[in-house]
Coordinates of C-alpha atoms in Angstrom, one line a residue:
M1 CA 61.1 52.0 198.5
S2 CA 61.5 55.1 200.6
A3 CA 60.1 58.5 199.7
N4 CA 63.5 59.8 198.9
T5 CA 64.1 57.0 196.3
T6 CA 62.4 58.9 193.5
S7 CA 63.7 62.4 194.3
L8 CA 66.0 62.3 191.2
K9 CA 63.2 60.9 189.1
T10 CA 60.9 63.7 190.2
E11 CA 63.7 66.2 189.6
Y12 CA 64.2 64.8 186.1
K13 CA 60.5 65.3 185.3
E14 CA 60.1 68.7 187.0
R15 CA 63.4 70.5 186.3
I16 CA 65.9 68.5 184.1
A17 CA 63.6 67.6 181.2
P18 CA 62.1 71.1 180.7
E19 CA 65.7 72.6 181.0
L20 CA 67.1 70.2 178.4
M21 CA 64.0 70.8 176.2
K22 CA 64.7 74.6 176.2
H23 CA 68.5 74.1 175.8
F24 CA 68.3 71.9 172.7
G25 CA 65.1 73.4 171.3
Y26 CA 63.1 70.1 171.2
S27 CA 59.5 70.4 170.0
S28 CA 58.3 67.4 172.0
I29 CA 59.0 66.1 175.5
M30 CA 59.6 62.6 173.9
Q31 CA 62.8 64.0 172.2
V32 CA 64.4 64.8 175.6
P33 CA 67.1 62.3 176.4
K34 CA 66.7 60.2 179.5
L35 CA 68.7 57.7 181.5
S36 CA 67.5 54.2 180.5
K37 CA 69.8 52.0 182.6
I38 CA 73.0 51.8 184.7
V39 CA 75.2 48.7 184.2
I40 CA 77.8 48.0 186.8
N41 CA 80.5 45.5 185.7
Q42 CA 83.5 43.9 187.4
G43 CA 85.9 42.1 185.2
L44 CA 87.7 39.4 187.3
G45 CA 90.3 37.7 185.2
I46 CA 92.0 36.7 188.5
A47 CA 89.1 34.4 189.2
T48 CA 90.4 31.8 186.8
G49 CA 92.7 30.7 189.7
D50 CA 90.3 31.2 192.6
K51 CA 86.6 30.5 192.3
K52 CA 85.7 32.2 195.6
I53 CA 86.6 35.6 194.2
I54 CA 83.4 35.4 192.0
D55 CA 81.2 34.6 195.1
V56 CA 82.7 37.5 197.1
A57 CA 82.3 39.9 194.2
I58 CA 78.6 38.9 193.7
E59 CA 78.0 39.4 197.4
E60 CA 79.7 42.9 197.4
L61 CA 78.1 44.1 194.2
S62 CA 74.7 42.9 195.4
A63 CA 75.2 44.9 198.6
I64 CA 76.3 48.0 196.7
T65 CA 73.3 48.0 194.3
G66 CA 70.6 46.4 196.3
Q67 CA 70.0 43.9 193.4
K68 CA 71.4 40.4 192.9
A69 CA 74.6 40.4 190.7
V70 CA 75.1 37.7 188.1
P71 CA 78.4 36.1 187.0
T72 CA 79.6 36.7 183.4
Y73 CA 81.2 33.9 181.5
S74 CA 84.1 33.6 179.0
K75 CA 83.1 33.0 175.4
K76 CA 86.2 31.1 174.3
D77 CA 89.3 29.2 175.4
I78 CA 92.5 31.2 175.8
S79 CA 95.3 28.9 176.9
N80 CA 97.8 31.6 177.7
F81 CA 95.4 32.9 180.4
K82 CA 94.4 29.5 181.6
L83 CA 90.9 30.3 180.5
R84 CA 88.3 27.8 179.4
R85 CA 85.0 28.5 177.7
K86 CA 82.1 29.2 180.1
M87 CA 84.4 30.0 183.0
P88 CA 83.1 32.8 185.3
I89 CA 85.3 35.9 184.7
G90 CA 83.3 38.7 186.1
V91 CA 80.1 39.9 187.7
M92 CA 77.5 42.5 186.6
V93 CA 74.3 44.2 187.6
T94 CA 71.8 46.1 185.4
L95 CA 69.8 48.7 187.2
R96 CA 66.6 50.3 185.8
R97 CA 63.8 52.5 187.1
D98 CA 63.7 53.4 190.8
R99 CA 66.8 51.3 191.7
M100 CA 68.7 53.1 189.0
Y101 CA 67.8 56.5 190.3
E102 CA 68.5 55.5 193.9
F103 CA 72.0 54.2 193.0
L104 CA 72.7 57.3 190.9
E105 CA 71.8 59.5 193.8
R106 CA 74.0 57.6 196.3
L107 CA 76.8 57.6 193.8
V108 CA 76.7 61.4 193.3
R109 CA 75.9 62.5 196.9
V110 CA 77.8 59.9 199.0
V111 CA 80.3 57.8 197.0
L112 CA 82.1 60.2 194.7
P113 CA 82.8 62.7 197.4
R114 CA 84.5 60.0 199.4
I115 CA 87.3 59.6 196.8
R116 CA 90.5 61.0 198.1
D117 CA 91.9 64.1 196.1
F118 CA 88.8 64.0 193.9
K119 CA 88.9 66.5 191.0
G120 CA 85.9 65.4 189.0
I121 CA 85.4 62.7 186.4
N122 CA 86.5 62.7 182.8
S123 CA 84.0 64.0 180.3
K124 CA 84.6 61.5 177.5
L125 CA 81.4 59.9 176.2
D126 CA 81.2 57.0 173.7
G127 CA 79.8 58.9 170.7
R128 CA 76.2 57.8 171.3
G129 CA 75.6 59.7 174.5
N130 CA 76.6 56.9 176.9
Y131 CA 79.2 57.3 179.6
T132 CA 81.4 54.8 181.5
L133 CA 82.9 55.6 184.8
G134 CA 85.8 53.5 186.0
I135 CA 86.2 53.1 189.8
D136 CA 89.5 51.6 191.1
E137 CA 88.3 50.4 194.5
Q138 CA 85.0 49.0 195.8
I139 CA 85.8 50.3 199.3
I140 CA 84.5 53.8 198.5
F141 CA 81.0 52.5 198.8
P142 CA 79.6 52.7 202.4
E143 CA 77.9 49.3 202.0
I144 CA 81.3 47.6 201.9
N145 CA 82.8 46.6 205.3
I146 CA 86.5 47.4 204.9
D147 CA 87.5 44.7 207.5
T148 CA 86.1 41.9 205.4
I149 CA 87.8 42.9 202.1
T150 CA 90.2 40.2 200.8
K151 CA 91.0 41.9 197.5
I152 CA 90.6 45.5 196.2
L153 CA 88.5 45.2 193.0
G154 CA 87.6 47.9 190.5
M155 CA 84.5 48.3 188.5
N156 CA 83.0 50.1 185.5
I157 CA 79.7 51.9 185.8
T158 CA 78.0 52.6 182.5
F159 CA 75.2 55.1 182.2
V160 CA 73.1 54.3 179.2
T161 CA 71.0 57.2 177.9
T162 CA 68.6 57.7 175.0
A163 CA 70.6 60.7 173.8
E164 CA 71.5 60.8 170.2
T165 CA 74.8 62.7 170.6
D166 CA 77.5 63.1 173.2
E167 CA 76.6 66.7 173.8
E168 CA 73.0 65.7 174.8
G169 CA 74.2 62.8 176.9
F170 CA 76.8 65.1 178.7
E171 CA 74.2 67.7 179.5
L172 CA 71.7 65.1 180.8
L173 CA 74.4 63.5 183.1
K174 CA 75.7 66.9 184.2
E175 CA 72.1 67.9 185.2
F176 CA 71.8 64.6 187.2
G177 CA 74.8 65.9 189.2
L178 CA 77.7 63.9 187.9
P179 CA 80.8 66.0 188.7
F180 CA 82.6 66.2 185.3
K181 CA 86.0 67.9 185.4
S182 CA 85.0 70.8 183.2
T183 CA 82.1 71.6 185.4
A184 CA 83.4 70.6 188.8
K185 CA 83.9 73.5 191.2

């Protein structure tokens, strides 16, 4: 890992944690919310007809995150969707520790600014301080070679925090640099 890998991690320890501690009036550093993992998920219902889509998606998601993606499988049969139990219907990656901070830094500094007409991301958290960001196209990531794309695929990026409330989670993610609409310049 490069020296720049942990710059967000260091920033969290040196600036973000003390700031959140002061903002919410915590008595212990252990109460300060932190980012525990980032889960990137691609639902590929179209893969029921074409198995190669899963392989391509695994390759792309692995390139984007720097960690091997794994297929997700259906839990039950649904005949209307030509779906059988244990069929691959998506791919996912769970990032933790240094890889998580590295991905977050690339997302905030490189990927989100590449979105055309970008006005910021919605600030709706899930009620427990976690946030899911939906991305429509995988081509905004610089790791993806646009010439080799066969299908434009979207993905969900979920930021899982240890925050108890949405307000705490929102402040934490805002400090990490996520450009929420209400705070975007």
